[in-house]
């Protein structure tokens, strides 16, 4: 079961009126986790992950992959450091 589906299960149990203690027993999550899932659902209306911060990946674009392949074909003995 994915994290997303587990969170949906918690929210659905909460919507049916099940008490937090019963949700904890049923799912095996900690009480704090259940509260957090329900609170986030009430705030955002969803259960999906928040966007992650960080630098976007740019090194493995199709254009860069083709450039590296072309250089390797032209000179197969060149090291990766020199590419």
N, CA, C and O atoms as a GROMACS GRO file, in nm:
protein
  332
    1UNK      N    1   0.085  -0.117   0.000
    1UNK     CA    2   0.000   0.000   0.000
    1UNK      C    3   0.090   0.124   0.000
    1UNK      O    4   0.183   0.134   0.080
    2UNK      N    5   0.062   0.217  -0.089
    2UNK     CA    6   0.144   0.338  -0.098
    2UNK      C    7   0.110   0.435   0.014
    2UNK      O    8   0.006   0.424   0.079
    3UNK      N    9   0.199   0.530   0.035
    3UNK     CA   10   0.175   0.631   0.140
    3UNK      C   11   0.048   0.710   0.110
    3UNK      O   12  -0.030   0.742   0.199
    4UNK      N   13   0.030   0.741  -0.019
    4UNK     CA   14  -0.089   0.816  -0.058
    4UNK      C   15  -0.216   0.739  -0.024
    4UNK      O   16  -0.311   0.796   0.031
    5UNK      N   17  -0.219   0.611  -0.056
    5UNK     CA   18  -0.340   0.532  -0.028
    5UNK      C   19  -0.360   0.513   0.123
    5UNK      O   20  -0.474   0.505   0.169
    6UNK      N   21  -0.252   0.507   0.198
    6UNK     CA   22  -0.264   0.497   0.344
    6UNK      C   23  -0.326   0.625   0.401
    6UNK      O   24  -0.411   0.619   0.490
    7UNK      N   25  -0.284   0.740   0.348
    7UNK     CA   26  -0.341   0.866   0.395
    7UNK      C   27  -0.488   0.877   0.357
    7UNK      O   28  -0.569   0.927   0.435
    8UNK      N   29  -0.522   0.831   0.237
    8UNK     CA   30  -0.662   0.833   0.195
    8UNK      C   31  -0.745   0.746   0.288
    8UNK      O   32  -0.857   0.782   0.323
    9UNK      N   33  -0.691   0.630   0.327
    9UNK     CA   34  -0.762   0.542   0.419
    9UNK      C   35  -0.790   0.613   0.551
    9UNK      O   36  -0.901   0.605   0.603
   10UNK      N   37  -0.690   0.682   0.605
   10UNK     CA   38  -0.708   0.755   0.731
   10UNK      C   39  -0.817   0.860   0.716
   10UNK      O   40  -0.903   0.873   0.804
   11UNK      N   41  -0.814   0.935   0.607
   11UNK     CA   42  -0.914   1.040   0.586
   11UNK      C   43  -1.054   0.980   0.572
   11UNK      O   44  -1.150   1.033   0.628
   12UNK      N   45  -1.065   0.871   0.497
   12UNK     CA   46  -1.196   0.808   0.479
   12UNK      C   47  -1.250   0.756   0.612
   12UNK      O   48  -1.370   0.770   0.639
   13UNK      N   49  -1.165   0.697   0.694
   13UNK     CA   50  -1.210   0.650   0.826
   13UNK      C   51  -1.255   0.768   0.911
   13UNK      O   52  -1.354   0.759   0.984
   14UNK      N   53  -1.182   0.879   0.902
   14UNK     CA   54  -1.219   0.999   0.978
   14UNK      C   55  -1.354   1.053   0.930
   14UNK      O   56  -1.437   1.095   1.011
   15UNK      N   57  -1.376   1.052   0.798
   15UNK     CA   58  -1.502   1.101   0.743
   15UNK      C   59  -1.622   1.019   0.790
   15UNK      O   60  -1.732   1.071   0.803
   16UNK      N   61  -1.600   0.889   0.815
   16UNK     CA   62  -1.711   0.805   0.860
   16UNK      C   63  -1.745   0.829   1.006
   16UNK      O   64  -1.843   0.776   1.057
   17UNK      N   65  -1.664   0.912   1.073
   17UNK     CA   66  -1.691   0.943   1.212
   17UNK      C   67  -1.613   0.858   1.310
   17UNK      O   68  -1.638   0.865   1.431
   18UNK      N   69  -1.520   0.779   1.261
   18UNK     CA   70  -1.440   0.694   1.349
   18UNK      C   71  -1.350   0.781   1.436
   18UNK      O   72  -1.293   0.879   1.388
   19UNK      N   73  -1.339   0.747   1.562
   19UNK     CA   74  -1.255   0.821   1.655
   19UNK      C   75  -1.108   0.801   1.621
   19UNK      O   76  -1.070   0.699   1.562
   20UNK      N   77  -1.027   0.898   1.659
   20UNK     CA   78  -0.883   0.891   1.631
   20UNK      C   79  -0.821   0.767   1.693
   20UNK      O   80  -0.739   0.701   1.630
   21UNK      N   81  -0.858   0.734   1.815
   21UNK     CA   82  -0.802   0.617   1.882
   21UNK      C   83  -0.833   0.489   1.804
   21UNK      O   84  -0.750   0.399   1.796
   22UNK      N   85  -0.952   0.482   1.746
   22UNK     CA   86  -0.989   0.365   1.666
   22UNK      C   87  -0.912   0.361   1.534
   22UNK      O   88  -0.875   0.253   1.487
   23UNK      N   89  -0.890   0.478   1.474
   23UNK     CA   90  -0.811   0.484   1.351
   23UNK      C   91  -0.668   0.438   1.379
   23UNK      O   92  -0.609   0.367   1.299
   24UNK      N   93  -0.614   0.479   1.493
   24UNK     CA   94  -0.478   0.439   1.532
   24UNK      C   95  -0.471   0.288   1.546
   24UNK      O   96  -0.377   0.225   1.496
   25UNK      N   97  -0.569   0.228   1.612
   25UNK     CA   98  -0.570   0.083   1.629
   25UNK      C   99  -0.586   0.011   1.496
   25UNK      O  100  -0.523  -0.092   1.472
   26UNK      N  101  -0.670   0.064   1.409
   26UNK     CA  102  -0.698   0.000   1.281
   26UNK      C  103  -0.579   0.007   1.186
   26UNK      O  104  -0.545  -0.092   1.121
   27UNK      N  105  -0.517   0.124   1.177
   27UNK     CA  106  -0.411   0.144   1.078
   27UNK      C  107  -0.272   0.114   1.131
   27UNK      O  108  -0.182   0.080   1.053
   28UNK      N  109  -0.252   0.126   1.262
   28UNK     CA  110  -0.119   0.107   1.317
   28UNK      C  111  -0.034   0.233   1.317
   28UNK      O  112   0.081   0.230   1.359
   29UNK      N  113  -0.091   0.344   1.270
   29UNK     CA  114  -0.019   0.471   1.274
   29UNK      C  115  -0.017   0.525   1.415
   29UNK      O  116  -0.100   0.489   1.499
   30UNK      N  117   0.078   0.613   1.441
   30UNK     CA  118   0.080   0.682   1.570
   30UNK      C  119  -0.030   0.788   1.570
   30UNK      O  120  -0.073   0.835   1.464
   31UNK      N  121  -0.074   0.824   1.689
   31UNK     CA  122  -0.181   0.921   1.703
   31UNK      C  123  -0.144   1.054   1.639
   31UNK      O  124  -0.226   1.118   1.572
   32UNK      N  125  -0.022   1.095   1.659
   32UNK     CA  126   0.025   1.222   1.602
   32UNK      C  127   0.016   1.220   1.449
   32UNK      O  128  -0.019   1.320   1.387
   33UNK      N  129   0.049   1.106   1.389
   33UNK     CA  130   0.044   1.093   1.244
   33UNK      C  131  -0.099   1.106   1.193
   33UNK      O  132  -0.124   1.174   1.093
   34UNK      N  133  -0.192   1.042   1.262
   34UNK     CA  134  -0.333   1.050   1.222
   34UNK      C  135  -0.381   1.194   1.230
   34UNK      O  136  -0.446   1.244   1.138
   35UNK      N  137  -0.350   1.263   1.341
   35UNK     CA  138  -0.389   1.403   1.355
   35UNK      C  139  -0.331   1.488   1.241
   35UNK      O  140  -0.399   1.574   1.185
   36UNK      N  141  -0.204   1.463   1.209
   36UNK     CA  142  -0.137   1.541   1.105
   36UNK      C  143  -0.201   1.518   0.968
   36UNK      O  144  -0.220   1.613   0.892
   37UNK      N  145  -0.234   1.393   0.937
   37UNK     CA  146  -0.297   1.362   0.808
   37UNK      C  147  -0.433   1.430   0.798
   37UNK      O  148  -0.466   1.490   0.695
   38UNK      N  149  -0.512   1.420   0.904
   38UNK     CA  150  -0.646   1.480   0.903
   38UNK      C  151  -0.637   1.632   0.895
   38UNK      O  152  -0.712   1.695   0.821
   39UNK      N  153  -0.544   1.692   0.971
   39UNK     CA  154  -0.528   1.838   0.968
   39UNK      C  155  -0.488   1.885   0.828
   39UNK      O  156  -0.542   1.984   0.778
   40UNK      N  157  -0.392   1.816   0.766
   40UNK     CA  158  -0.348   1.856   0.633
   40UNK      C  159  -0.462   1.842   0.532
   40UNK      O  160  -0.476   1.924   0.441
   41UNK      N  161  -0.543   1.737   0.548
   41UNK     CA  162  -0.657   1.720   0.459
   41UNK      C  163  -0.755   1.836   0.474
   41UNK      O  164  -0.807   1.887   0.375
   42UNK      N  165  -0.781   1.876   0.597
   42UNK     CA  166  -0.874   1.988   0.621
   42UNK      C  167  -0.818   2.119   0.566
   42UNK      O  168  -0.895   2.202   0.517
   43UNK      N  169  -0.687   2.138   0.575
   43UNK     CA  170  -0.625   2.262   0.528
   43UNK      C  171  -0.617   2.269   0.376
   43UNK      O  172  -0.644   2.374   0.316
   44UNK      N  173  -0.581   2.157   0.312
   44UNK     CA  174  -0.554   2.159   0.168
   44UNK      C  175  -0.663   2.093   0.085
   44UNK      O  176  -0.673   2.118  -0.035
   45UNK      N  177  -0.742   2.008   0.148
   45UNK     CA  178  -0.845   1.937   0.073
   45UNK      C  179  -0.792   1.815   0.000
   45UNK      O  180  -0.865   1.753  -0.078
   46UNK      N  181  -0.667   1.780   0.024
   46UNK     CA  182  -0.607   1.664  -0.043
   46UNK      C  183  -0.512   1.590   0.048
   46UNK      O  184  -0.484   1.633   0.160
   47UNK      N  185  -0.462   1.478  -0.003
   47UNK     CA  186  -0.370   1.396   0.076
   47UNK      C  187  -0.236   1.375   0.006
   47UNK      O  188  -0.152   1.299   0.054
   48UNK      N  189  -0.216   1.442  -0.107
   48UNK     CA  190  -0.093   1.418  -0.182
   48UNK      C  191   0.027   1.485  -0.116
   48UNK      O  192   0.012   1.575  -0.033
   49UNK      N  193   0.146   1.439  -0.153
   49UNK     CA  194   0.270   1.496  -0.100
   49UNK      C  195   0.282   1.642  -0.142
   49UNK      O  196   0.233   1.682  -0.248
   50UNK      N  197   0.348   1.718  -0.059
   50UNK     CA  198   0.378   1.857  -0.095
   50UNK      C  199   0.493   1.858  -0.194
   50UNK      O  200   0.574   1.764  -0.196
   51UNK      N  201   0.503   1.962  -0.276
   51UNK     CA  202   0.616   1.969  -0.369
   51UNK      C  203   0.748   1.976  -0.292
   51UNK      O  204   0.757   2.041  -0.189
   52UNK      N  205   0.847   1.910  -0.343
   52UNK     CA  206   0.978   1.909  -0.280
   52UNK      C  207   1.060   2.028  -0.329
   52UNK      O  208   1.049   2.070  -0.444
   53UNK      N  209   1.140   2.082  -0.239
   53UNK     CA  210   1.228   2.191  -0.278
   53UNK      C  211   1.358   2.132  -0.330
   53UNK      O  212   1.384   2.012  -0.317
   54UNK      N  213   1.436   2.216  -0.389
   54UNK     CA  214   1.566   2.169  -0.436
   54UNK      C  215   1.590   2.204  -0.581
   54UNK      O  216   1.501   2.250  -0.652
   55UNK      N  217   1.710   2.181  -0.622
   55UNK     CA  218   1.750   2.213  -0.757
   55UNK      C  219   1.686   2.116  -0.856
   55UNK      O  220   1.691   1.994  -0.834
   56UNK      N  221   1.628   2.166  -0.963
   56UNK     CA  222   1.572   2.075  -1.063
   56UNK      C  223   1.682   2.001  -1.139
   56UNK      O  224   1.792   2.054  -1.156
   57UNK      N  225   1.653   1.882  -1.183
   57UNK     CA  226   1.752   1.805  -1.257
   57UNK      C  227   1.768   1.863  -1.396
   57UNK      O  228   1.670   1.885  -1.467
   58UNK      N  229   1.892   1.887  -1.434
   58UNK     CA  230   1.918   1.943  -1.567
   58UNK      C  231   2.024   1.864  -1.642
   58UNK      O  232   2.038   1.879  -1.763
   59UNK      N  233   2.099   1.782  -1.573
   59UNK     CA  234   2.210   1.712  -1.637
   59UNK      C  235   2.165   1.601  -1.730
   59UNK      O  236   2.237   1.566  -1.823
   60UNK      N  237   2.048   1.547  -1.709
   60UNK     CA  238   2.005   1.432  -1.789
   60UNK      C  239   1.894   1.469  -1.887
   60UNK      O  240   1.803   1.390  -1.911
   61UNK      N  241   1.902   1.588  -1.942
   61UNK     CA  242   1.805   1.625  -2.045
   61UNK      C  243   1.839   1.547  -2.173
   61UNK      O  244   1.955   1.510  -2.192
   62UNK      N  245   1.742   1.523  -2.258
   62UNK     CA  246   1.771   1.451  -2.384
   62UNK      C  247   1.881   1.518  -2.466
   62UNK      O  248   1.961   1.451  -2.530
   63UNK      N  249   1.883   1.651  -2.463
   63UNK     CA  250   1.986   1.724  -2.538
   63UNK      C  251   2.126   1.693  -2.485
   63UNK      O  252   2.218   1.668  -2.562
   64UNK      N  253   2.142   1.696  -2.352
   64UNK     CA  254   2.273   1.667  -2.293
   64UNK      C  255   2.315   1.523  -2.316
   64UNK      O  256   2.432   1.495  -2.341
   65UNK      N  257   2.222   1.431  -2.308
   65UNK     CA  258   2.252   1.290  -2.332
   65UNK      C  259   2.303   1.271  -2.474
   65UNK      O  260   2.401   1.199  -2.496
   66UNK      N  261   2.239   1.335  -2.570
   66UNK     CA  262   2.283   1.324  -2.710
   66UNK      C  263   2.421   1.385  -2.730
   66UNK      O  264   2.502   1.331  -2.806
   67UNK      N  265   2.449   1.497  -2.663
   67UNK     CA  266   2.582   1.559  -2.675
   67UNK      C  267   2.691   1.465  -2.625
   67UNK      O  268   2.795   1.451  -2.689
   68UNK      N  269   2.667   1.402  -2.512
   68UNK     CA  270   2.767   1.310  -2.456
   68UNK      C  271   2.786   1.190  -2.548
   68UNK      O  272   2.899   1.149  -2.573
   69UNK      N  273   2.678   1.136  -2.599
   69UNK     CA  274   2.690   1.021  -2.691
   69UNK      C  275   2.769   1.057  -2.817
   69UNK      O  276   2.851   0.978  -2.864
   70UNK      N  277   2.744   1.176  -2.871
   70UNK     CA  278   2.817   1.219  -2.991
   70UNK      C  279   2.967   1.231  -2.964
   70UNK      O  280   3.049   1.190  -3.045
   71UNK      N  281   3.002   1.288  -2.849
   71UNK     CA  282   3.144   1.302  -2.814
   71UNK      C  283   3.210   1.166  -2.795
   71UNK      O  284   3.325   1.146  -2.834
   72UNK      N  285   3.137   1.073  -2.737
   72UNK     CA  286   3.193   0.938  -2.717
   72UNK      C  287   3.213   0.869  -2.851
   72UNK      O  288   3.313   0.801  -2.870
   73UNK      N  289   3.119   0.887  -2.945
   73UNK     CA  290   3.134   0.826  -3.078
   73UNK      C  291   3.254   0.884  -3.152
   73UNK      O  292   3.326   0.811  -3.219
   74UNK      N  293   3.274   1.015  -3.139
   74UNK     CA  294   3.386   1.080  -3.207
   74UNK      C  295   3.520   1.035  -3.150
   74UNK      O  296   3.616   1.015  -3.225
   75UNK      N  297   3.527   1.021  -3.018
   75UNK     CA  298   3.652   0.982  -2.955
   75UNK      C  299   3.620   0.889  -2.838
   75UNK      O  300   3.606   0.936  -2.725
   76UNK      N  301   3.608   0.759  -2.862
   76UNK     CA  302   3.568   0.664  -2.758
   76UNK      C  303   3.670   0.648  -2.646
   76UNK      O  304   3.638   0.591  -2.542
   77UNK      N  305   3.792   0.697  -2.665
   77UNK     CA  306   3.895   0.680  -2.562
   77UNK      C  307   3.902   0.796  -2.465
   77UNK      O  308   3.983   0.793  -2.372
   78UNK      N  309   3.821   0.898  -2.484
   78UNK     CA  310   3.824   1.014  -2.396
   78UNK      C  311   3.760   0.978  -2.261
   78UNK      O  312   3.663   0.901  -2.256
   79UNK      N  313   3.815   1.034  -2.154
   79UNK     CA  314   3.761   1.004  -2.021
   79UNK      C  315   3.638   1.090  -1.993
   79UNK      O  316   3.614   1.191  -2.060
   80UNK      N  317   3.560   1.049  -1.895
   80UNK     CA  318   3.441   1.125  -1.858
   80UNK      C  319   3.478   1.264  -1.807
   80UNK      O  320   3.403   1.360  -1.828
   81UNK      N  321   3.591   1.276  -1.740
   81UNK     CA  322   3.634   1.407  -1.690
   81UNK      C  323   3.660   1.505  -1.804
   81UNK      O  324   3.635   1.625  -1.790
   82UNK      N  325   3.710   1.455  -1.917
   82UNK     CA  326   3.740   1.542  -2.030
   82UNK      C  327   3.616   1.574  -2.112
   82UNK      O  328   3.614   1.672  -2.186
   83UNK      N  329   3.515   1.491  -2.100
   83UNK     CA  330   3.391   1.518  -2.174
   83UNK      C  331   3.325   1.638  -2.110
   83UNK      O  332   3.218   1.680  -2.154
   0.00000   0.00000   0.00000
